[in-house]
Short mmCIF file of C-alpha atoms in Angstrom, two decimals:
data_model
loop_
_atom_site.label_atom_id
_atom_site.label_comp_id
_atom_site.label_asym_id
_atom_site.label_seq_id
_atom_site.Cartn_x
_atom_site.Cartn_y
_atom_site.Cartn_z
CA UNK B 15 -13.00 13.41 -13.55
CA UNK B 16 -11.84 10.09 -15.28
CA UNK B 17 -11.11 6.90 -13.72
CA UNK B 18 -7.53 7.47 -13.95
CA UNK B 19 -7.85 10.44 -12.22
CA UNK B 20 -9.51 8.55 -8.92
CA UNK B 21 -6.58 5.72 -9.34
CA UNK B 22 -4.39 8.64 -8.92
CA UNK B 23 -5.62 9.67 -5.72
CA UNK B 24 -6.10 5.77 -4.55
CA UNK B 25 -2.42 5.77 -5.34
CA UNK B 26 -1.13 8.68 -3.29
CA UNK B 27 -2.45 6.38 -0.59
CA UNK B 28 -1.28 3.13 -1.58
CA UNK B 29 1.20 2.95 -4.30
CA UNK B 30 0.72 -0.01 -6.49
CA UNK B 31 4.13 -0.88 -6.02
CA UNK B 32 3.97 -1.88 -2.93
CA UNK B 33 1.53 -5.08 -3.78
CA UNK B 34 2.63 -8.27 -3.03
CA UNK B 35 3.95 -10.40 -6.17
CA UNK B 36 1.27 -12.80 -6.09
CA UNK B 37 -1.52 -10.39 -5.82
CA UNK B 38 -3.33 -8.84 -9.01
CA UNK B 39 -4.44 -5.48 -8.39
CA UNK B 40 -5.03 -2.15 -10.38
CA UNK B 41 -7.79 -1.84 -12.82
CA UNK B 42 -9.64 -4.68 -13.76
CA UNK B 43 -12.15 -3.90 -15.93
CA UNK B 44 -13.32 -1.18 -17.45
CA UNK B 45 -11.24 2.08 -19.65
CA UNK B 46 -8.92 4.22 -17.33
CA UNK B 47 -10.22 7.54 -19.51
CA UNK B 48 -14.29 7.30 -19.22
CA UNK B 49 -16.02 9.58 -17.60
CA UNK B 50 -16.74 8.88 -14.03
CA UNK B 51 -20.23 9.76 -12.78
CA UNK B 52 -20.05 8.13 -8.88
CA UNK B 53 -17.36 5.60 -7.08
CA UNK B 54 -18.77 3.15 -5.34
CA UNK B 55 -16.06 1.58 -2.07
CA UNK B 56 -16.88 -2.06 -1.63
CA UNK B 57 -14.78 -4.80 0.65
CA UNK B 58 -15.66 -7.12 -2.19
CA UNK B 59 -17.11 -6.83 -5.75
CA UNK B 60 -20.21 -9.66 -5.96
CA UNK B 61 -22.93 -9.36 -8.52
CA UNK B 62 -25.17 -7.23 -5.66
CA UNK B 63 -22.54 -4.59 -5.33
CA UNK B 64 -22.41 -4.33 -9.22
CA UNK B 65 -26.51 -3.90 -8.61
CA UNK B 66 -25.93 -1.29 -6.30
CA UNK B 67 -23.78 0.71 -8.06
CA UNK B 68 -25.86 0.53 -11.51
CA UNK B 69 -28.96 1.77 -9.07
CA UNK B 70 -26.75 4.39 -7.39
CA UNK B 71 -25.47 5.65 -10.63
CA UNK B 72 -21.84 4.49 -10.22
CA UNK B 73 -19.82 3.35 -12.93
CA UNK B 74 -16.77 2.79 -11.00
CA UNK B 75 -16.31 0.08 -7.96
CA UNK B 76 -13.26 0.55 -5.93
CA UNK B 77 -12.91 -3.18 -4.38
CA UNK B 78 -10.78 -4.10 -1.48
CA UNK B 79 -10.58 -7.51 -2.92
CA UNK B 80 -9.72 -8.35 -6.45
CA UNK B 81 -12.81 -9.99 -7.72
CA UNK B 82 -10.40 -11.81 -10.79
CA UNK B 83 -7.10 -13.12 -8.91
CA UNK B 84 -6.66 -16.34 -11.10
CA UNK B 85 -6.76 -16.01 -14.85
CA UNK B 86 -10.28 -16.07 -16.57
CA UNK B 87 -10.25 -18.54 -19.53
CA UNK B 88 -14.03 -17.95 -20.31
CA UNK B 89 -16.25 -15.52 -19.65
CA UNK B 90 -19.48 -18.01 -19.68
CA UNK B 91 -21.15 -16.66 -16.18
CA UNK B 92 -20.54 -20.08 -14.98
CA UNK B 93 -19.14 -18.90 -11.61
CA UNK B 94 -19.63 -15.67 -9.55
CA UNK B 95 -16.53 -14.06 -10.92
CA UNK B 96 -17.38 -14.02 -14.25
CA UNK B 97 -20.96 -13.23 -13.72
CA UNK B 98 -19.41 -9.74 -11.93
CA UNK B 99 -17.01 -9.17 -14.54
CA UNK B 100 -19.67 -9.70 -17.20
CA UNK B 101 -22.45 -7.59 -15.29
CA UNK B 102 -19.86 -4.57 -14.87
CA UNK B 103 -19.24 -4.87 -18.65
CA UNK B 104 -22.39 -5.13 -19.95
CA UNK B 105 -23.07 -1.80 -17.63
CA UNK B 106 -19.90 -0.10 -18.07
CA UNK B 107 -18.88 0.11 -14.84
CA UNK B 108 -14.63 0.10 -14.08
CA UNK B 109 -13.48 -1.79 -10.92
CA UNK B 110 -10.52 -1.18 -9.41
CA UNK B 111 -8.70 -3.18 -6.86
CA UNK B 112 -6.04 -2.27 -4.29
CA UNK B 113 -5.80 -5.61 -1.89
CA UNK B 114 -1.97 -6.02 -0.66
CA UNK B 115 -0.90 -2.61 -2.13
CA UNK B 116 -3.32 -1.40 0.80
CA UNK B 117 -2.41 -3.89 3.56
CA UNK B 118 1.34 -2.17 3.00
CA UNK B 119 0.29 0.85 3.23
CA UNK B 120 1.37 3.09 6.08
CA UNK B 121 -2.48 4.72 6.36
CA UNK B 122 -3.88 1.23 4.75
CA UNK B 123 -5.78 -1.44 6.42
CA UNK B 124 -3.97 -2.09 9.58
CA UNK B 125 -3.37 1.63 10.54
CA UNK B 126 -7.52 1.38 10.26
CA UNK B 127 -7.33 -1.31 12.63
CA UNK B 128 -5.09 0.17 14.99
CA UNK B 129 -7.53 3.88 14.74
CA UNK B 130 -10.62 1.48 15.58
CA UNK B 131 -8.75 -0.08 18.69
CA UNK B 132 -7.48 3.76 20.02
CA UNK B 133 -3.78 2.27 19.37
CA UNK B 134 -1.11 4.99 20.41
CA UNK B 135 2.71 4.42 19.05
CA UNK B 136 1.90 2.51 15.82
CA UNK B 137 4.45 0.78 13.32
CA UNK B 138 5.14 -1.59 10.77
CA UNK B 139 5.04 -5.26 11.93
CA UNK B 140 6.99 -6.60 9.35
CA UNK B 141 8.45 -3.64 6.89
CA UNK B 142 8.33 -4.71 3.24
CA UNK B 143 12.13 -5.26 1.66
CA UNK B 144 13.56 -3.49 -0.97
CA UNK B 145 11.20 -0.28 -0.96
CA UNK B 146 14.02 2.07 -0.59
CA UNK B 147 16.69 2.87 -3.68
CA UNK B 148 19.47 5.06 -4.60
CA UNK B 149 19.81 7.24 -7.49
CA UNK B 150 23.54 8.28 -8.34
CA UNK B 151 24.15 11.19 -11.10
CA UNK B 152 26.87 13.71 -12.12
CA UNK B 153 26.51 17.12 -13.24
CA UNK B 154 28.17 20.01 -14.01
CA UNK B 155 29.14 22.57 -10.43
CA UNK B 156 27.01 25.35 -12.03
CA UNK B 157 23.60 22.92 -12.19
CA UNK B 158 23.80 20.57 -9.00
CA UNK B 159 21.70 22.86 -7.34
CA UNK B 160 19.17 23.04 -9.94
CA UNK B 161 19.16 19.17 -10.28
CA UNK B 162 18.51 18.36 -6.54
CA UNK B 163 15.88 20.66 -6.20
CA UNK B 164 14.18 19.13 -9.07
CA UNK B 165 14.85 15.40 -7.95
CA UNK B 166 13.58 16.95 -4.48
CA UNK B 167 10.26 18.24 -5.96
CA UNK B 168 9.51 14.61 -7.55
CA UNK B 169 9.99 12.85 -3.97
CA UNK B 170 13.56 11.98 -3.34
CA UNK B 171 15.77 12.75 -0.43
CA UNK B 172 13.22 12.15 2.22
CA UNK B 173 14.46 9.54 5.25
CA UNK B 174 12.64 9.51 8.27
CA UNK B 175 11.51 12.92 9.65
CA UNK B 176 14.18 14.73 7.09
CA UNK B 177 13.72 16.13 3.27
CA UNK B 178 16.30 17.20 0.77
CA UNK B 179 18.41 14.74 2.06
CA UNK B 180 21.70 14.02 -0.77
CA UNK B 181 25.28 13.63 -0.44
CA UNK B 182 27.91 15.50 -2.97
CA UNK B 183 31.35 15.20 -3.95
CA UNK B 184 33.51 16.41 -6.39
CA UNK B 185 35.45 15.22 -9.24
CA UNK B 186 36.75 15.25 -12.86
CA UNK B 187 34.24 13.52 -15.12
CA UNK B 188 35.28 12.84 -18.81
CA UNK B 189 33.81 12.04 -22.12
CA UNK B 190 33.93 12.18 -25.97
CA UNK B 191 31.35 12.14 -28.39
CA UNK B 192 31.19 10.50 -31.79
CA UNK B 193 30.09 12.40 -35.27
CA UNK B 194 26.38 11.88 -33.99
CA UNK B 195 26.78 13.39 -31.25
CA UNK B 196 25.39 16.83 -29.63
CA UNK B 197 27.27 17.86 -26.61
CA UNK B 198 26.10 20.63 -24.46
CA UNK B 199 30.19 21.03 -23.34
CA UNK B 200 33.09 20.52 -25.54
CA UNK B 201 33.21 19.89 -28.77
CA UNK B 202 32.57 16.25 -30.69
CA UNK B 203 35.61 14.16 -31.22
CA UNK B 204 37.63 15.12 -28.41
CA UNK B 205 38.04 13.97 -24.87
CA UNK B 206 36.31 16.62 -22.44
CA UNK B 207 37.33 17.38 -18.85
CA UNK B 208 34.52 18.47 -16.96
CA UNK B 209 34.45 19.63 -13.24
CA UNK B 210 31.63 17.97 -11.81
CA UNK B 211 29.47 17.14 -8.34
CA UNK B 212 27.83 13.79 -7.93
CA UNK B 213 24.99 13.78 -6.44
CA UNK B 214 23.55 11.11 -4.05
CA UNK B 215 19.89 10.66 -3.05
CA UNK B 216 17.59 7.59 -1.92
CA UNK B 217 13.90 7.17 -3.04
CA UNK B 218 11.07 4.98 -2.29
CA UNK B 219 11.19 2.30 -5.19
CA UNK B 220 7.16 3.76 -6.90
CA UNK B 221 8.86 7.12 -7.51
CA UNK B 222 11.03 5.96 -9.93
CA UNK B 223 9.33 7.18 -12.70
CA UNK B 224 8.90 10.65 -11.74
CA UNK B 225 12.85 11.06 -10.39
CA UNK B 226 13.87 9.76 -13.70
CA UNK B 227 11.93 12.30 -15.21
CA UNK B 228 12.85 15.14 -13.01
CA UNK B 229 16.32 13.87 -13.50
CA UNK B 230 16.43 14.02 -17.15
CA UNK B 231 14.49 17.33 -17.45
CA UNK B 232 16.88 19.36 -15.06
CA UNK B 233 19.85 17.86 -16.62
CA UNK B 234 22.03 20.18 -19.09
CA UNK B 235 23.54 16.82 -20.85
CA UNK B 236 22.74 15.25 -24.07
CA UNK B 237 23.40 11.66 -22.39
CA UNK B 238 22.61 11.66 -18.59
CA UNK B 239 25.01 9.56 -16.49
CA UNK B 240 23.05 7.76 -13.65
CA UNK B 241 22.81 4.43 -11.56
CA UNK B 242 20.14 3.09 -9.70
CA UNK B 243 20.78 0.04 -6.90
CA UNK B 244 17.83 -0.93 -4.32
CA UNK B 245 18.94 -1.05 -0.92
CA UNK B 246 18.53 -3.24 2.41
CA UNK B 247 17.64 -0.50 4.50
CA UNK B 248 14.45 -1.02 5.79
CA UNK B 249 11.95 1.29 5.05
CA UNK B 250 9.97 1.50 8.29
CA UNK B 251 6.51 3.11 6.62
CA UNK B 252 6.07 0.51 4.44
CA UNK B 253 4.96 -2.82 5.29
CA UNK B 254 2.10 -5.32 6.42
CA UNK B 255 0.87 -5.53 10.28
CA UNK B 256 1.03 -2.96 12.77
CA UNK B 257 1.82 -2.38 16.73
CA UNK B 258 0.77 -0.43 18.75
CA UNK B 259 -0.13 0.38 22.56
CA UNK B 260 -3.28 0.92 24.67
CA UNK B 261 -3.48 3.98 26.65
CA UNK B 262 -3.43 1.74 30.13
CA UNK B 263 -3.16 -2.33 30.31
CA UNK B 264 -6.28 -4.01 30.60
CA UNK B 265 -6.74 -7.80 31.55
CA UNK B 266 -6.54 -10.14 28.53
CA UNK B 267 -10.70 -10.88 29.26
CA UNK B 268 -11.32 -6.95 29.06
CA UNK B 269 -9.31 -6.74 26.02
CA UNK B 270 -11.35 -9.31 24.47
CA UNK B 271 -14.42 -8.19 25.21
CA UNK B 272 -13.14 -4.56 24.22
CA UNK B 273 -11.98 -6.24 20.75
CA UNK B 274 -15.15 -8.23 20.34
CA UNK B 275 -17.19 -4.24 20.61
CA UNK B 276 -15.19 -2.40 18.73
CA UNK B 277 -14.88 -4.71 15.56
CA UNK B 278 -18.31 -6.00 15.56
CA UNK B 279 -17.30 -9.60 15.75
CA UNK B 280 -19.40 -12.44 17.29
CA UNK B 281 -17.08 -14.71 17.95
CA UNK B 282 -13.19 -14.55 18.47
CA UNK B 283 -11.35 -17.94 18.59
CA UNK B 284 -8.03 -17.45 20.71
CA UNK B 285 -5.19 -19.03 22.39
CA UNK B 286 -4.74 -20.22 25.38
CA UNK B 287 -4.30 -16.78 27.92
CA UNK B 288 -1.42 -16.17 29.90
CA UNK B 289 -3.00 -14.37 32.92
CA UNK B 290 -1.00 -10.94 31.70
CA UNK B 291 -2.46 -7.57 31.21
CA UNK B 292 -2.69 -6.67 27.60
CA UNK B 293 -0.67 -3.50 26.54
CA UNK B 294 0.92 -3.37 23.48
CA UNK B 295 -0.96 -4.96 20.51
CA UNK B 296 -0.21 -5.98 16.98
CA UNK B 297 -2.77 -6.68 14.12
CA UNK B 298 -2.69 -7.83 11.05
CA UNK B 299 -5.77 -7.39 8.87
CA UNK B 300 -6.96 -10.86 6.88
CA UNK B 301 -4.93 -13.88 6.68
CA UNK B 302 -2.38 -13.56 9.73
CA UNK B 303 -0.34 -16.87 10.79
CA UNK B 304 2.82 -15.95 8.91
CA UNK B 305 2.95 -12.96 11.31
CA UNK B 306 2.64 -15.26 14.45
CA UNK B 307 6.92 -14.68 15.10
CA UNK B 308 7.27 -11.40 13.98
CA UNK B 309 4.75 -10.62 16.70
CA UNK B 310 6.22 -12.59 19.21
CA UNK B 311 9.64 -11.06 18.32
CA UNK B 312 8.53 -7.57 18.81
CA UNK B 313 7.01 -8.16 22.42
CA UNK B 314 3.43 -8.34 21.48
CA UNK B 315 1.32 -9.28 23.98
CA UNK B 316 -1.60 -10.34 21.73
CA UNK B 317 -1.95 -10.65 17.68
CA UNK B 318 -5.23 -9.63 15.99
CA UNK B 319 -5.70 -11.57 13.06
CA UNK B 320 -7.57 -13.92 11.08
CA UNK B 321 -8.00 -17.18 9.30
CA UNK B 322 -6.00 -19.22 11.74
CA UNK B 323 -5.81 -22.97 11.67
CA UNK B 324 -5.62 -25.48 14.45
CA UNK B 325 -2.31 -25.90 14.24
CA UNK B 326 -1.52 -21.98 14.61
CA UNK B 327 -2.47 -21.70 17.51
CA UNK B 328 0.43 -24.31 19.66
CA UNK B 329 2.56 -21.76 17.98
CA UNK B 330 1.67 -18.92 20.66
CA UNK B 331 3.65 -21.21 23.04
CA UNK B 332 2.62 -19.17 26.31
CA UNK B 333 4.40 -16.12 24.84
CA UNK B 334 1.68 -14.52 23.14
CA UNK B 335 -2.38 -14.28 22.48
CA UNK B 336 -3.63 -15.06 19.36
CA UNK B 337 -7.15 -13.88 18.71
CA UNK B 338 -8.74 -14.93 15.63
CA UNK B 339 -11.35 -12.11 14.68
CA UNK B 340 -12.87 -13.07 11.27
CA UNK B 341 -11.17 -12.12 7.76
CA UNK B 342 -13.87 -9.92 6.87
CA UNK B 343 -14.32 -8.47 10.57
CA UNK B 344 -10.50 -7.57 10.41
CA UNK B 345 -11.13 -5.57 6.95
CA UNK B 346 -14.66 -4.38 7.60
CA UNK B 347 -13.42 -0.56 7.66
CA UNK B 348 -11.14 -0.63 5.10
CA UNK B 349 -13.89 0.41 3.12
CA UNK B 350 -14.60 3.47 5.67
CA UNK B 351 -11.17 4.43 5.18
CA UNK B 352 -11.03 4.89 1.75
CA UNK B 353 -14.24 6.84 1.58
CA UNK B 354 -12.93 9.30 4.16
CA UNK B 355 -9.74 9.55 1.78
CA UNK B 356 -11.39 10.12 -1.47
CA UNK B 357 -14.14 12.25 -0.14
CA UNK B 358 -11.62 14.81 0.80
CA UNK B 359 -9.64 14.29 -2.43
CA UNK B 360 -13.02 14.87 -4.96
CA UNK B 361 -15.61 16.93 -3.95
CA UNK B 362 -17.64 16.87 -7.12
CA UNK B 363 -19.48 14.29 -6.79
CA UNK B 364 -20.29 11.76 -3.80
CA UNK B 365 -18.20 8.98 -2.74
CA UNK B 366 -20.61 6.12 -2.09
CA UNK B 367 -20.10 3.62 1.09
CA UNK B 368 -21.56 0.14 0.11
CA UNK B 369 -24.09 -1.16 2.29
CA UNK B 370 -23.96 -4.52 0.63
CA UNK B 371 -22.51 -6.69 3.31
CA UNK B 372 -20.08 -9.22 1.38
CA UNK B 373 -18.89 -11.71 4.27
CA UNK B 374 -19.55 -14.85 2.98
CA UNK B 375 -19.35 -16.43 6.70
CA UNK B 376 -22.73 -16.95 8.41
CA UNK B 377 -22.67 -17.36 12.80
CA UNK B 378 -25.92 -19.66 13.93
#
């Protein structure tokens, strides 16, 4: 098992694609083809979780958080960050980050959230744009078949609750090679008039790779004709936040209460309640203003979020709770999560849960 092969499984989960623009995730230190002898799952990477892994014989981290997310200009140990980054160095240990990539995710760090609060009817509080594209191709009649099948096998044609989804049509496609040509019909030098089907299929946008490859394996031509466009649609499995329901409505102090149990928070700063039973519920794990309107839009009665300021909170406006839960309360299991998914994914070795408890916030 090599480190690449665990980022392979992280990314079945949560393609890197998917990561916001600003965010810098992947591998950040460490060789994608060494040996791995233990993962260690951390919220955050600090210099004790480096110390834990060395001591539980783990020489690859998989973070939450992005321990470098400005550049490094020196590596000195000046700060914290460099003082991890030089530790898991000097040690050999690979870290790996997955951060936004995660939060998008449709089993990612909301859907955690929502599992932890019993939340029936989940979905995306705001999709992500432009997940969702469209491969175009012509063939020849006699290998259409062969072609979708293959550009089914590598992931495309699935919308919704449907597979091998493509449209086809006929035509007459034409072409001439020059005297360096190879052409699998006709001859070189003259016009060709082929009868042939294009075929239609959408994608989601971190498959590309693997169509194009499909696509270009399956097809008979010397030159493969194809377009790719993104598309609007919105791709309603991908995305940050979640809603979902409660079994029953509860009163806004129950919910609370139930909240401040089940995510092992001390304290949860809120707005002002509106004296309304509390039934459907949206979260957003970590930093969670922007998704104050989406929320509202969708007929939350309550957003579960974190780091909000002052100023947030007039934006509720009687039409929704906001309850401010911690950032590293809202992420806590994210780390549970992946365990659970990598455990099933290797079974030769163990998966290690950090106990190192990263939240730099202290309660008095």
């Amino acid at each position: 098992m090599l480190v690449q092969d665990v980022i392979n499984h992280l990314e079945e989960l949560s393609p890197l694609a998917y990561a916001e623009d600003f965010d810098n995730v992947g591998l950040l230190v460490g060789d994608k083809n060494t040996k791995v002898t233990g993962v260690l799952v951390t919220l955050d990477t600090l210099e004790d979780v480096v110390d834990e892994a060395i001591q539980e014989n783990c020489n690859m981290i998989v973070s939450f958080h992005p321990i470098i997310f400005k550049g490094l200009k020196k590596l000195t140990g000046k700060t914290y960050v460099e003082r991890v980054v030089m530790k898991a160095i000097k040690n050999d240990i690979a870290i790996y980050s997955m951060h936004t990539a995660l939060d998008n995710s449709w089993q990612g760090v909301n859907h955690m959230i929502c599992e932890k609060l019993e939340l029936k009817n989940q979905n995306i509080l705001i999709p992500q744009k432009q997940t969702i594209k469209k491969l175009t191709t012509f063939a020849p009649i006699k290998d259409a078949e062969s072609i979708r099948e293959a550009l089914f096998n590598a992931g495309a044609g699935n919308i919704g609750n449907y597979s091998n989804c493509s449209f086809n049509t006929e035509g007459i496609g034409t072409f001439k090679g020059n005297e360096h040509s190879n052409p699998v019909i006709g001859e070189k030098g003259k016009t060709h008039h082929e009868t042939e089907t294009q075929i239609t299929v959408t994608f989601a946008k971190h498959a590309e790779s693997s169509i194009l490859k499909a696509l270009f394996s399956a097809h008979p031509y010397e030159e493969v004709a194809y377009e790719i466009i993104s598309l609007e649609n919105t791709n309603q499995h991908i995305g940050i936040g979640m809603t979902g329901e409660l079994e029953n409505p509860i009163k806004e102090t129950e919910f609370l209460q139930y909240l401040k149990t089940k995510m092992h928070t001390p304290c949860i700063r809120h707005s002002k309640l509106r004296n309304k039973n509390i039934k459907k519920v949206a979260v957003l794990g970590g930093s969670g203003s922007f998704a104050i309107s989406a929320a509202k839009a969708l007929g939350a009665d309550i957003l579960v979020t974190s780091d909000l300021k002052y100023h947030d909170f007039f934006t509720a406006e009687n039409s929704i709770v906001l309850a401010d839960i911690g950032h590293y309360e809202s992420e806590q299991y994210t780390k549970n999560g992946l365990v659970a998914h990598l455990t099933k994914k290797i079974t030769n070795f163990a998966i290690v849960l950090s106990k190192t408890n990263t939240n730099p916030v202290q309660y008095f």
